[in-house]
Amino acid sequence: MRITGYRSLMLWVSFAGALALAITTIDRTTARVAGQTAAASGQPSTKNGEWPHYTADLTGSRYSPLDQINGANFSKLEIAWRFKTDNFGPFPEFKLEGTPLMVKGVLYTTAGTRRSVIALDARTGELIWSHRLPEGKRAGLSPRQLSGRGVAYWTDGRGDERILYNTTGYRLVALNAKTGQPIASFGNQGIVDLKTGAIKGADQQIDLESGEIGIHSTPTVAGNTVIVGAAFREGMTVNTHNNTKGLVRAFDVRTGKQLWRFNTIPRTGEFGNETWEENSWSYNGNTGVWTQISVDEELGLAYLPIETPTSDFYGGHRPGNNLFAETLVAVDLKTGQRKWHYQLVHHPIWNFDNCCASLLADVTINGKPRKVVAQPSKLGWLYVLDRATGEPVWPIDEKPVPQSEVPGEKTSPTQPHPTKPPAYARNYMRVPEDVIDFTPELRQQALDILKLYKYAPSPFNPPILGNANGPLLGAIGPGTATNWPGSAYDPETHTVFAQAGNVPISSRTLVEPPKGFTDIRYVSGLGGQPFREVFGPGDCCSADSGRRTRDDLPGTEGAAAKPAAPAAPAKLAAQAAQGLNVQGLSIVKPPYGVLTAVNLDRGEIVWQVPHGDTPDNIRNHPALKGLNIGKTGQPGTSGVGLMVTKAVVVMGDPQVTNPGNRPRGAMLRAYDKKTGQQVGELLMPAPQSGSPMTYSVDGRQYIVVAVSGGNYTGEYLAFALPQSETRPTGQQ
């Protein structure tokens, strides 16, 4: 991209004994023009046509009151500008997950394999400035790599405007929003080293270069406070249960001074410590807040959605309920003190991390106003609690659940089951009701395959020691309903719009790891087969990692240390390789991905529709030739985000398809909020990979969404109506 105007380069030295080079490139001419378009006073708001937070606002709503773009004209949208992120790193990124902010005519977001921060002209997509912080090995070892999910914005309303972001190497950086240059008075020359204070064991500081901690999510700015969580490697085949401990910290947005710290694994003397039996708090880790944090500034509470402890599927090294794992915790915004908590899953061994931002809603229940928090989940349940007290709005019953038979495991005898609203996605497979039924032959094959797995009519079916030599290959567990993008909330209609993967099936199996690989007794894997280390989506492929694509990750790390496994019977070996599929088709019948509207006044589902065109492998499958399959929705819907406006709900496809009546690509879709009917669609060159946002500048509404995946590198697309079609927007 050619950049005109005066450029300035600033070199500066960071801290912690490592030499870092932070570079900010500024187009000052463009910056001045953008700065003249809006007054520098007051706080930004969606009411002004802006999008000042990752989730639009601190309530997590992803809602904008704009309505220039509506169901009647959505399909007329055209690409107003596009911005490729290929050059923000030594090689391109294929997993762009950012959601930009828009304040005063400028878009701010992250880009590329080095997680650069960029400012773009909101009208044209032209680059105003860019900033990067090369971190070398520290970033290359990070458990959460690539460009991340965006930035945060702060202003004092009097001209001091800042952009804050988390680097790949887990540093908090404050930049001048007008120039992209670090704020020298913040931390150490613009940087707070977030690894300082992160510990493992009872109280051991992690190594500042190689210590495992990072984050994809953006900081949360509330008033003059900036809050940051933590994330780690996905805990399927990790090398120790004594990993870095989760923590949430708040800093003064002006100075970078730490204001408070909340330990997600309680220390001795802290509330909840006794739920880690046998002193296991001192030798276990994870339990971070890797997703977005919502804030109620009026109540003075921040809502922390907390993840699973080490490790994801085996908890024999951490007996007890393990607070605050898989718990929603409300803390005081000023002090970080726990005000209340609600644990969604006791002694977690299913990887049901709290997925996403809490939704803060003011609703009317039984004729009375209520302030509630609604937590979407991987389980497909919407947990609705009083947001001041944490009390369930509708009963959440503790029900008996299947118990683990894995040696050393001690599962909770009961788990919480919300009674209202109903699950917005299938969270366990009903047999035979949910079994594939395209043809009687496929159905019978599926039922035969299910005999090779341990089944229970519950989302809490625990993992087993599966073996390719039999008798069982694994336990049937659920899939993921809603993941990191989170859901949306319409404050006008009191409706949650929740997207979900609707394939409630996965194989949960554990295996004894190779000697010397880990101190965890059992990890994810299948007995009777070579051991394979499992890598999560955050383990690759940053600019400094030495790995350009996931194909560069080791495929059988640790296998040589394990004696050769006995040959599995041919039938079981083939089925183990095939997984829970029949002739390449999911063992579960459609819909595979859904969008659901849930009314929070009544706790009822208003409508539910399939999301996404039928995948090519289903539409073109020879066993289904001549059948009218209909619209199945798409697997992977759990991982695409959505937004809601005064007019429509907008969400893109997680897959590329070629149904024959349009070019091959993925669609950005608009749905009627009242009925769920699709009212418009736009072709995109690749799947949606970041959540959409919208804003208005000079009377024209735009929708911006990140796309990437397959062989398509990261790109931000901006859609708008043709100038001849524009009319005043509904901003207040």
Short mmCIF file of C-alpha atoms in Angstrom, two decimals, residues 74-550:
data_model
loop_
_atom_site.label_atom_id
_atom_site.label_comp_id
_atom_site.label_asym_id
_atom_site.label_seq_id
_atom_site.Cartn_x
_atom_site.Cartn_y
_atom_site.Cartn_z
CA PHE A 74 -29.11 -5.11 2.68
CA SER A 75 -28.56 -7.00 -0.59
CA LYS A 76 -27.78 -3.69 -2.33
CA LEU A 77 -24.66 -3.15 -0.23
CA GLU A 78 -21.41 -2.83 -2.11
CA ILE A 79 -17.80 -2.91 -1.02
CA ALA A 80 -16.90 0.63 0.01
CA TRP A 81 -13.27 -0.25 0.76
CA ARG A 82 -11.11 -3.24 1.62
CA PHE A 83 -7.87 -3.56 3.55
CA LYS A 84 -5.49 -6.53 3.26
CA THR A 85 -3.27 -7.23 6.27
CA ASP A 86 -0.59 -9.31 4.50
CA ASN A 87 2.30 -6.89 5.02
CA PHE A 88 1.93 -6.53 8.78
CA GLY A 89 4.44 -9.26 9.48
CA PRO A 90 7.04 -11.23 7.53
CA PHE A 91 4.34 -13.51 6.11
CA PRO A 92 0.55 -13.28 5.83
CA GLU A 93 -2.04 -14.30 8.38
CA PHE A 94 -4.81 -16.76 7.56
CA LYS A 95 -6.80 -16.27 10.79
CA LEU A 96 -7.78 -12.61 11.13
CA GLU A 97 -10.15 -12.32 14.11
CA GLY A 98 -10.23 -8.59 14.77
CA THR A 99 -13.28 -6.43 15.30
CA PRO A 100 -12.36 -2.77 14.72
CA LEU A 101 -13.40 0.16 16.86
CA MET A 102 -14.60 3.39 15.26
CA VAL A 103 -14.29 6.72 17.04
CA LYS A 104 -14.43 10.17 15.43
CA GLY A 105 -14.08 8.90 11.89
CA VAL A 106 -11.10 6.62 12.56
CA LEU A 107 -11.05 2.81 12.73
CA TYR A 108 -8.61 1.14 15.13
CA THR A 109 -7.77 -2.54 15.04
CA THR A 110 -5.02 -5.16 14.91
CA ALA A 111 -3.51 -6.82 11.86
CA GLY A 112 -1.01 -9.39 10.73
CA THR A 113 1.25 -12.03 12.21
CA ARG A 114 3.09 -9.48 14.37
CA ARG A 115 -0.14 -8.09 15.85
CA SER A 116 0.39 -4.59 14.53
CA VAL A 117 -2.05 -1.87 15.50
CA ILE A 118 -3.47 0.16 12.64
CA ALA A 119 -5.61 3.29 12.32
CA LEU A 120 -7.68 3.64 9.16
CA ASP A 121 -9.79 6.40 7.69
CA ALA A 122 -13.33 5.16 8.29
CA ARG A 123 -14.54 6.57 4.98
CA THR A 124 -11.90 5.14 2.67
CA GLY A 125 -9.92 2.50 4.56
CA GLU A 126 -6.70 4.43 3.98
CA LEU A 127 -3.92 3.82 6.48
CA ILE A 128 -3.39 6.72 8.89
CA TRP A 129 -0.74 5.13 11.11
CA SER A 130 0.57 1.73 12.13
CA HIS A 131 2.45 0.51 15.17
CA ARG A 132 4.34 -2.73 15.80
CA LEU A 133 6.36 -4.14 18.65
CA PRO A 134 8.76 -6.91 17.60
CA GLU A 135 9.12 -9.22 20.62
CA GLY A 136 11.25 -12.05 19.24
CA LYS A 137 11.25 -15.35 21.11
CA ARG A 138 8.83 -14.05 23.73
CA ALA A 139 6.12 -13.70 21.09
CA GLY A 140 7.21 -16.84 19.25
CA LEU A 141 6.54 -18.93 22.38
CA SER A 142 3.22 -17.28 23.20
CA PRO A 143 0.19 -19.55 23.72
CA ARG A 144 -2.00 -16.97 21.96
CA GLN A 145 -0.45 -15.83 18.68
CA LEU A 146 -1.41 -13.94 15.51
CA SER A 147 -3.20 -10.60 15.35
CA GLY A 148 -5.62 -11.06 18.20
CA ARG A 149 -9.08 -9.56 18.35
CA GLY A 150 -8.52 -5.84 18.45
CA VAL A 151 -7.86 -2.89 20.73
CA ALA A 152 -9.46 -0.69 23.39
CA TYR A 153 -10.01 3.08 23.36
CA TRP A 154 -9.92 5.69 26.13
CA THR A 155 -10.30 9.45 26.25
CA ASP A 156 -10.54 12.01 29.01
CA GLY A 157 -12.95 13.94 26.79
CA ARG A 158 -10.52 16.86 26.63
CA GLY A 159 -8.15 15.78 23.89
CA ASP A 160 -6.18 12.94 25.49
CA GLU A 161 -7.10 9.90 23.38
CA ARG A 162 -5.42 6.52 23.73
CA ILE A 163 -5.44 3.10 22.14
CA LEU A 164 -4.54 0.17 24.39
CA TYR A 165 -3.76 -3.35 23.26
CA ASN A 166 -2.24 -6.61 24.47
CA THR A 167 0.84 -7.71 22.55
CA THR A 168 1.47 -11.29 21.49
CA GLY A 169 4.17 -11.50 24.17
CA TYR A 170 1.72 -10.34 26.87
CA ARG A 171 2.50 -6.69 27.33
CA LEU A 172 -0.07 -3.91 27.72
CA VAL A 173 0.75 -0.98 25.44
CA ALA A 174 -0.78 2.51 25.42
CA LEU A 175 -0.60 4.52 22.20
CA ASN A 176 -1.57 8.06 21.27
CA ALA A 177 -4.75 7.55 19.25
CA LYS A 178 -3.88 10.44 16.92
CA THR A 179 -0.30 9.46 16.11
CA GLY A 180 0.17 5.82 17.15
CA GLN A 181 3.18 6.73 19.29
CA PRO A 182 3.56 5.15 22.75
CA ILE A 183 2.44 7.22 25.75
CA ALA A 184 5.72 7.76 27.58
CA SER A 185 4.01 8.39 30.94
CA PHE A 186 2.22 5.03 30.85
CA GLY A 187 4.15 2.22 32.51
CA ASN A 188 7.70 2.08 31.21
CA GLN A 189 7.75 4.27 28.10
CA GLY A 190 4.26 3.15 27.10
CA ILE A 191 4.44 -0.49 28.22
CA VAL A 192 3.36 -2.54 31.22
CA ASP A 193 4.97 -6.00 31.33
CA LEU A 194 2.02 -8.23 32.16
CA LYS A 195 4.25 -11.25 32.80
CA THR A 196 5.57 -9.52 35.90
CA GLY A 197 3.43 -10.88 38.72
CA ALA A 198 2.23 -13.96 36.84
CA ILE A 199 3.13 -17.03 38.89
CA LYS A 200 3.10 -20.80 38.92
CA GLY A 201 3.15 -23.12 41.91
CA ALA A 202 2.57 -21.47 45.27
CA ASP A 203 4.32 -18.20 44.45
CA GLN A 204 6.98 -18.62 41.75
CA GLN A 205 7.37 -15.80 39.22
CA ILE A 206 7.29 -17.20 35.67
CA ASP A 207 10.14 -16.55 33.28
CA LEU A 208 9.63 -13.22 31.51
CA GLU A 209 10.55 -14.64 28.13
CA SER A 210 9.41 -18.27 28.09
CA GLY A 211 6.75 -18.31 30.83
CA GLU A 212 3.43 -19.49 29.43
CA ILE A 213 0.80 -16.76 29.37
CA GLY A 214 -0.78 -14.52 26.74
CA ILE A 215 -4.15 -13.34 25.47
CA HIS A 216 -6.07 -12.80 22.22
CA SER A 217 -8.83 -10.63 23.65
CA THR A 218 -8.79 -6.87 23.96
CA PRO A 219 -8.35 -4.94 27.21
CA THR A 220 -11.57 -3.60 28.75
CA VAL A 221 -11.62 0.13 29.49
CA ALA A 222 -14.17 1.38 32.02
CA GLY A 223 -13.79 4.96 33.20
CA ASN A 224 -10.09 5.42 33.98
CA THR A 225 -9.48 1.71 34.54
CA VAL A 226 -8.19 -0.83 32.05
CA ILE A 227 -8.74 -4.54 32.83
CA VAL A 228 -6.76 -7.45 31.37
CA GLY A 229 -7.27 -11.20 31.68
CA ALA A 230 -4.99 -14.11 30.78
CA ALA A 231 -4.88 -17.19 28.58
CA PHE A 232 -2.71 -20.27 28.19
CA ARG A 233 -2.16 -23.22 25.86
CA GLU A 234 -5.26 -25.31 25.33
CA GLY A 235 -5.06 -28.00 27.99
CA MET A 236 -5.49 -31.24 26.06
CA THR A 237 -1.89 -32.48 25.99
CA VAL A 238 0.09 -30.00 28.08
CA ASN A 239 3.39 -30.83 29.77
CA THR A 240 2.37 -30.07 33.35
CA HIS A 241 -0.62 -29.47 35.58
CA ASN A 242 1.56 -27.00 37.53
CA ASN A 243 1.08 -24.36 34.88
CA THR A 244 0.91 -20.57 35.15
CA LYS A 245 -2.07 -19.49 37.25
CA GLY A 246 -4.90 -17.38 35.92
CA LEU A 247 -5.30 -13.80 37.09
CA VAL A 248 -7.20 -10.64 36.22
CA ARG A 249 -5.66 -7.23 36.83
CA ALA A 250 -6.76 -3.62 36.58
CA PHE A 251 -4.46 -0.70 35.81
CA ASP A 252 -4.75 3.06 35.86
CA VAL A 253 -5.31 3.99 32.24
CA ARG A 254 -3.21 7.15 32.59
CA THR A 255 -0.16 5.79 34.43
CA GLY A 256 -0.24 2.01 34.02
CA LYS A 257 -0.11 1.56 37.80
CA GLN A 258 -1.72 -1.68 38.97
CA LEU A 259 -4.93 -0.97 40.89
CA TRP A 260 -6.00 -4.47 41.84
CA ARG A 261 -5.56 -8.16 41.13
CA PHE A 262 -8.05 -11.03 41.31
CA ASN A 263 -6.65 -14.55 41.69
CA THR A 264 -8.85 -16.99 39.79
CA ILE A 265 -7.27 -19.84 41.80
CA PRO A 266 -7.73 -18.68 45.42
CA ARG A 267 -4.62 -18.64 47.59
CA THR A 268 -4.49 -19.71 51.22
CA GLY A 269 -6.93 -17.59 53.20
CA GLU A 270 -8.85 -16.43 50.12
CA PHE A 271 -12.48 -17.32 49.50
CA GLY A 272 -12.84 -20.64 47.69
CA ASN A 273 -9.39 -22.03 48.50
CA GLU A 274 -10.95 -25.03 50.27
CA THR A 275 -12.54 -26.15 46.98
CA TRP A 276 -9.04 -27.23 45.91
CA GLU A 277 -8.68 -30.33 48.04
CA GLU A 278 -5.31 -31.74 49.10
CA ASN A 279 -3.75 -28.28 48.74
CA SER A 280 -4.08 -28.72 44.97
CA TRP A 281 -4.40 -24.97 44.39
CA SER A 282 -0.63 -24.78 44.88
CA TYR A 283 0.31 -27.13 42.04
CA ASN A 284 -2.29 -26.46 39.35
CA GLY A 285 -2.74 -23.65 36.86
CA ASN A 286 -4.77 -22.09 34.03
CA THR A 287 -8.27 -20.92 35.08
CA GLY A 288 -7.79 -17.68 33.16
CA VAL A 289 -10.17 -15.14 31.67
CA TRP A 290 -9.30 -15.41 28.00
CA THR A 291 -12.44 -13.74 26.69
CA GLN A 292 -13.99 -10.27 26.90
CA ILE A 293 -14.99 -8.68 30.21
CA SER A 294 -18.25 -6.73 30.58
CA VAL A 295 -18.79 -3.92 33.09
CA ASP A 296 -21.78 -2.32 34.80
CA GLU A 297 -20.44 1.13 35.67
CA GLU A 298 -23.58 2.06 37.63
CA LEU A 299 -23.28 -0.97 39.94
CA GLY A 300 -19.50 -0.71 39.86
CA LEU A 301 -19.07 -4.37 38.88
CA ALA A 302 -16.90 -6.17 36.33
CA TYR A 303 -18.00 -9.62 35.18
CA LEU A 304 -15.27 -12.23 34.75
CA PRO A 305 -16.10 -15.33 32.66
CA ILE A 306 -13.47 -17.85 33.82
CA GLU A 307 -12.13 -20.91 32.01
CA THR A 308 -11.14 -24.51 32.84
CA PRO A 309 -8.14 -25.39 35.06
CA THR A 310 -5.26 -27.60 33.95
CA SER A 311 -5.99 -29.94 32.30
CA ASP A 312 -9.09 -29.81 30.13
CA PHE A 313 -10.30 -33.41 30.40
CA TYR A 314 -8.60 -34.88 33.46
CA GLY A 315 -8.88 -33.43 36.95
CA GLY A 316 -7.38 -36.20 39.06
CA HIS A 317 -4.58 -33.84 40.14
CA ARG A 318 -7.06 -31.24 41.45
CA PRO A 319 -9.80 -32.87 43.57
CA GLY A 320 -12.68 -30.62 44.58
CA ASN A 321 -15.04 -28.21 42.84
CA ASN A 322 -12.10 -25.92 41.90
CA LEU A 323 -13.41 -22.38 42.29
CA PHE A 324 -13.33 -20.17 40.31
CA ALA A 325 -12.99 -22.50 37.35
CA GLU A 326 -15.87 -22.23 34.83
CA THR A 327 -17.45 -19.62 37.07
CA LEU A 328 -18.91 -16.19 36.43
CA VAL A 329 -17.46 -13.84 39.07
CA ALA A 330 -18.59 -10.26 39.70
CA VAL A 331 -15.84 -8.11 41.21
CA ASP A 332 -15.79 -4.55 42.46
CA LEU A 333 -14.58 -2.31 39.65
CA LYS A 334 -12.52 -0.16 42.05
CA THR A 335 -10.98 -2.85 44.28
CA GLY A 336 -11.25 -6.20 42.47
CA GLN A 337 -12.95 -7.74 45.52
CA ARG A 338 -15.37 -10.60 44.79
CA LYS A 339 -18.98 -9.50 45.21
CA TRP A 340 -20.59 -12.74 44.08
CA HIS A 341 -19.93 -15.79 41.98
CA TYR A 342 -21.85 -18.55 40.25
CA GLN A 343 -20.08 -21.74 39.19
CA LEU A 344 -21.58 -23.08 35.98
CA VAL A 345 -19.68 -26.40 36.07
CA HIS A 346 -18.22 -28.07 39.17
CA HIS A 347 -14.80 -29.75 38.92
CA PRO A 348 -14.62 -29.12 35.16
CA ILE A 349 -13.37 -31.95 32.91
CA TRP A 350 -15.23 -31.16 29.67
CA ASN A 351 -13.52 -27.95 28.47
CA PHE A 352 -16.72 -25.95 28.95
CA ASP A 353 -14.75 -22.70 29.37
CA ASN A 354 -16.83 -19.60 29.84
CA CYS A 355 -16.73 -18.67 26.21
CA CYS A 356 -17.50 -15.06 25.81
CA ALA A 357 -18.61 -11.67 27.08
CA SER A 358 -21.49 -11.55 29.55
CA LEU A 359 -24.60 -9.75 28.33
CA LEU A 360 -25.90 -7.09 30.75
CA ALA A 361 -29.60 -6.46 30.29
CA ASP A 362 -32.36 -4.39 31.89
CA VAL A 363 -35.52 -6.47 31.46
CA THR A 364 -39.05 -6.82 32.80
CA ILE A 365 -39.91 -10.15 34.44
CA ASN A 366 -43.39 -10.78 35.82
CA GLY A 367 -44.08 -7.06 35.50
CA LYS A 368 -41.05 -6.00 37.54
CA PRO A 369 -37.84 -4.38 36.25
CA ARG A 370 -34.75 -6.56 36.72
CA LYS A 371 -31.08 -5.98 36.11
CA VAL A 372 -29.73 -9.29 34.83
CA VAL A 373 -26.60 -10.79 33.37
CA ALA A 374 -27.05 -13.45 30.70
CA GLN A 375 -24.07 -15.71 30.07
CA PRO A 376 -23.98 -17.61 26.73
CA SER A 377 -22.03 -20.84 26.88
CA LYS A 378 -20.36 -23.67 25.06
CA LEU A 379 -23.15 -25.80 26.53
CA GLY A 380 -25.88 -23.91 24.66
CA TRP A 381 -27.49 -22.79 27.92
CA LEU A 382 -28.08 -19.12 28.65
CA TYR A 383 -27.41 -18.69 32.37
CA VAL A 384 -29.53 -15.73 33.54
CA LEU A 385 -28.61 -14.24 36.93
CA ASP A 386 -29.40 -11.11 38.90
CA ARG A 387 -26.38 -9.01 38.08
CA ALA A 388 -26.24 -7.31 41.48
CA THR A 389 -26.48 -10.50 43.58
CA GLY A 390 -25.72 -13.44 41.30
CA GLU A 391 -28.98 -15.18 42.22
CA PRO A 392 -30.56 -17.17 39.35
CA VAL A 393 -33.54 -15.37 37.82
CA TRP A 394 -35.15 -18.71 37.04
CA PRO A 395 -34.34 -21.95 38.88
CA ILE A 396 -31.06 -23.67 38.03
CA ASP A 397 -31.35 -27.22 39.33
CA GLU A 398 -28.48 -29.32 40.64
CA LYS A 399 -29.02 -32.72 39.01
CA PRO A 400 -27.12 -36.01 39.31
CA VAL A 401 -24.75 -36.64 36.40
CA PRO A 402 -22.76 -39.68 35.16
CA GLN A 403 -19.60 -40.33 37.16
CA SER A 404 -16.09 -40.94 35.86
CA GLU A 405 -14.49 -44.37 35.92
CA VAL A 406 -11.02 -43.07 35.03
CA PRO A 407 -8.51 -43.94 37.77
CA GLY A 408 -7.79 -41.03 40.06
CA GLU A 409 -10.70 -38.90 38.81
CA LYS A 410 -13.28 -37.62 41.29
CA THR A 411 -16.20 -36.00 39.49
CA SER A 412 -18.88 -33.88 41.09
CA PRO A 413 -22.04 -35.88 41.81
CA THR A 414 -24.26 -33.07 40.47
CA GLN A 415 -24.10 -30.24 37.95
CA PRO A 416 -26.23 -27.09 37.42
CA HIS A 417 -29.01 -27.44 34.82
CA PRO A 418 -30.87 -24.20 33.90
CA THR A 419 -34.63 -24.66 33.66
CA LYS A 420 -35.23 -21.45 31.72
CA PRO A 421 -34.61 -20.36 29.01
CA PRO A 422 -34.44 -23.70 27.17
CA ALA A 423 -31.10 -24.60 25.62
CA TYR A 424 -30.63 -22.62 22.41
CA ALA A 425 -28.66 -25.48 20.83
CA ARG A 426 -28.51 -29.25 21.29
CA ASN A 427 -26.09 -29.89 24.15
CA TYR A 428 -26.22 -33.65 24.06
CA MET A 429 -27.16 -36.18 21.43
CA ARG A 430 -30.55 -37.80 21.82
CA VAL A 431 -30.54 -41.36 20.52
CA PRO A 432 -32.18 -42.17 18.21
CA GLU A 433 -33.93 -38.80 17.73
CA ASP A 434 -30.82 -36.85 16.67
CA VAL A 435 -29.17 -39.60 14.62
CA ILE A 436 -28.64 -38.96 10.90
CA ASP A 437 -31.74 -40.01 8.93
CA PHE A 438 -31.13 -38.96 5.34
CA THR A 439 -31.56 -42.64 4.40
CA PRO A 440 -32.36 -45.78 6.45
CA GLU A 441 -28.95 -47.21 5.51
CA LEU A 442 -27.05 -44.20 6.83
CA ARG A 443 -29.09 -44.23 10.01
CA GLN A 444 -28.38 -47.90 10.68
CA GLN A 445 -24.67 -47.41 10.05
CA ALA A 446 -24.70 -44.53 12.54
CA LEU A 447 -26.45 -46.61 15.19
CA ASP A 448 -23.87 -49.36 14.70
CA ILE A 449 -21.02 -46.87 15.12
CA LEU A 450 -22.53 -45.54 18.34
CA LYS A 451 -22.17 -49.01 19.88
CA LEU A 452 -18.40 -48.41 19.89
CA TYR A 453 -18.77 -45.43 22.25
CA LYS A 454 -19.97 -44.88 25.80
CA TYR A 455 -23.24 -42.94 25.63
CA ALA A 456 -25.23 -41.05 28.25
CA PRO A 457 -28.20 -38.71 27.74
CA SER A 458 -26.33 -35.83 29.34
CA PRO A 459 -23.86 -33.10 28.38
CA PHE A 460 -21.79 -34.27 31.36
CA ASN A 461 -20.83 -37.72 30.06
CA PRO A 462 -17.22 -37.97 31.37
CA PRO A 463 -14.23 -39.02 29.24
CA ILE A 464 -13.08 -42.64 29.31
CA LEU A 465 -9.83 -44.47 28.54
CA GLY A 466 -10.70 -45.17 24.92
CA ASN A 467 -8.70 -47.72 22.95
CA ALA A 468 -8.49 -48.53 19.26
CA ASN A 469 -8.29 -52.21 20.26
CA GLY A 470 -11.67 -51.93 21.96
CA PRO A 471 -13.98 -52.37 23.58
CA LEU A 472 -14.81 -48.63 23.32
CA LEU A 473 -13.27 -45.80 21.34
CA GLY A 474 -14.41 -42.99 23.61
CA ALA A 475 -17.30 -41.30 25.40
CA ILE A 476 -19.90 -39.32 23.49
CA GLY A 477 -19.65 -35.70 24.59
CA PRO A 478 -21.21 -32.52 23.25
CA GLY A 479 -19.73 -30.16 20.71
CA THR A 480 -19.35 -26.41 21.20
CA ALA A 481 -22.47 -24.27 21.05
CA THR A 482 -21.14 -20.70 21.39
CA ASN A 483 -17.44 -19.89 21.39
CA TRP A 484 -15.28 -16.77 21.71
CA PRO A 485 -17.23 -14.37 19.44
CA GLY A 486 -20.13 -14.38 21.90
CA SER A 487 -23.76 -13.48 21.35
CA ALA A 488 -25.65 -10.19 20.97
CA TYR A 489 -28.44 -8.41 22.84
CA ASP A 490 -31.11 -5.99 21.60
CA PRO A 491 -31.95 -3.57 24.45
CA GLU A 492 -35.10 -2.40 22.65
CA THR A 493 -36.78 -5.81 22.37
CA HIS A 494 -34.99 -7.46 25.33
CA THR A 495 -33.85 -10.24 23.03
CA VAL A 496 -30.62 -12.23 23.00
CA PHE A 497 -29.48 -13.41 19.58
CA ALA A 498 -27.31 -16.47 20.10
CA GLN A 499 -25.42 -18.26 17.35
CA ALA A 500 -24.46 -21.87 17.96
CA GLY A 501 -22.86 -24.94 16.57
CA ASN A 502 -25.62 -27.53 16.73
CA VAL A 503 -23.60 -30.73 16.38
CA PRO A 504 -23.84 -32.15 19.92
CA ILE A 505 -21.27 -34.87 19.50
CA SER A 506 -17.57 -35.41 20.06
CA SER A 507 -15.42 -38.28 21.27
CA ARG A 508 -13.83 -37.71 24.67
CA THR A 509 -11.01 -40.16 25.29
CA LEU A 510 -7.94 -40.16 27.53
CA VAL A 511 -4.66 -42.05 27.33
CA GLU A 512 -1.61 -42.49 29.49
CA PRO A 513 1.04 -40.18 27.96
CA PRO A 514 4.55 -41.25 26.93
CA LYS A 515 7.04 -41.35 29.77
CA GLY A 516 8.62 -37.96 30.32
CA PHE A 517 6.07 -36.03 28.26
CA THR A 518 4.03 -34.63 31.18
CA ASP A 519 3.33 -35.04 34.89
CA ILE A 520 -0.41 -35.41 34.16
CA ARG A 521 -1.61 -38.98 34.60
CA TYR A 522 -3.95 -38.98 31.59
CA VAL A 523 -4.20 -36.64 28.59
CA SER A 524 -6.28 -36.49 25.43
CA GLY A 525 -5.58 -39.40 23.15
CA LEU A 526 -6.63 -42.87 22.06
CA GLY A 527 -4.98 -46.00 23.35
CA GLY A 528 -3.65 -48.43 20.74
CA GLN A 529 -2.51 -45.58 18.50
CA PRO A 530 0.67 -43.46 18.35
CA PHE A 531 0.49 -40.55 20.77
CA ARG A 532 -0.03 -37.14 19.17
CA GLU A 533 0.41 -33.79 20.83
CA VAL A 534 -2.68 -31.63 20.32
CA PHE A 535 -2.18 -27.97 19.44
CA GLY A 536 -4.82 -25.31 19.90
CA PRO A 537 -5.64 -22.53 17.43
CA GLY A 538 -3.54 -20.06 19.44
CA ASP A 539 -0.29 -22.06 19.25
CA CYS A 540 0.67 -20.85 15.77
CA CYS A 541 1.82 -18.89 13.65
CA SER A 542 3.20 -15.57 14.84
CA ALA A 543 5.87 -13.59 13.04
CA ASP A 544 8.58 -14.83 15.42
CA SER A 545 7.40 -18.41 15.94
CA GLY A 546 9.37 -19.97 13.09
CA ARG A 547 6.12 -21.51 11.81
CA ARG A 548 4.32 -19.97 8.87
CA THR A 549 1.35 -22.37 8.83
CA ARG A 550 -0.12 -25.07 11.02
#
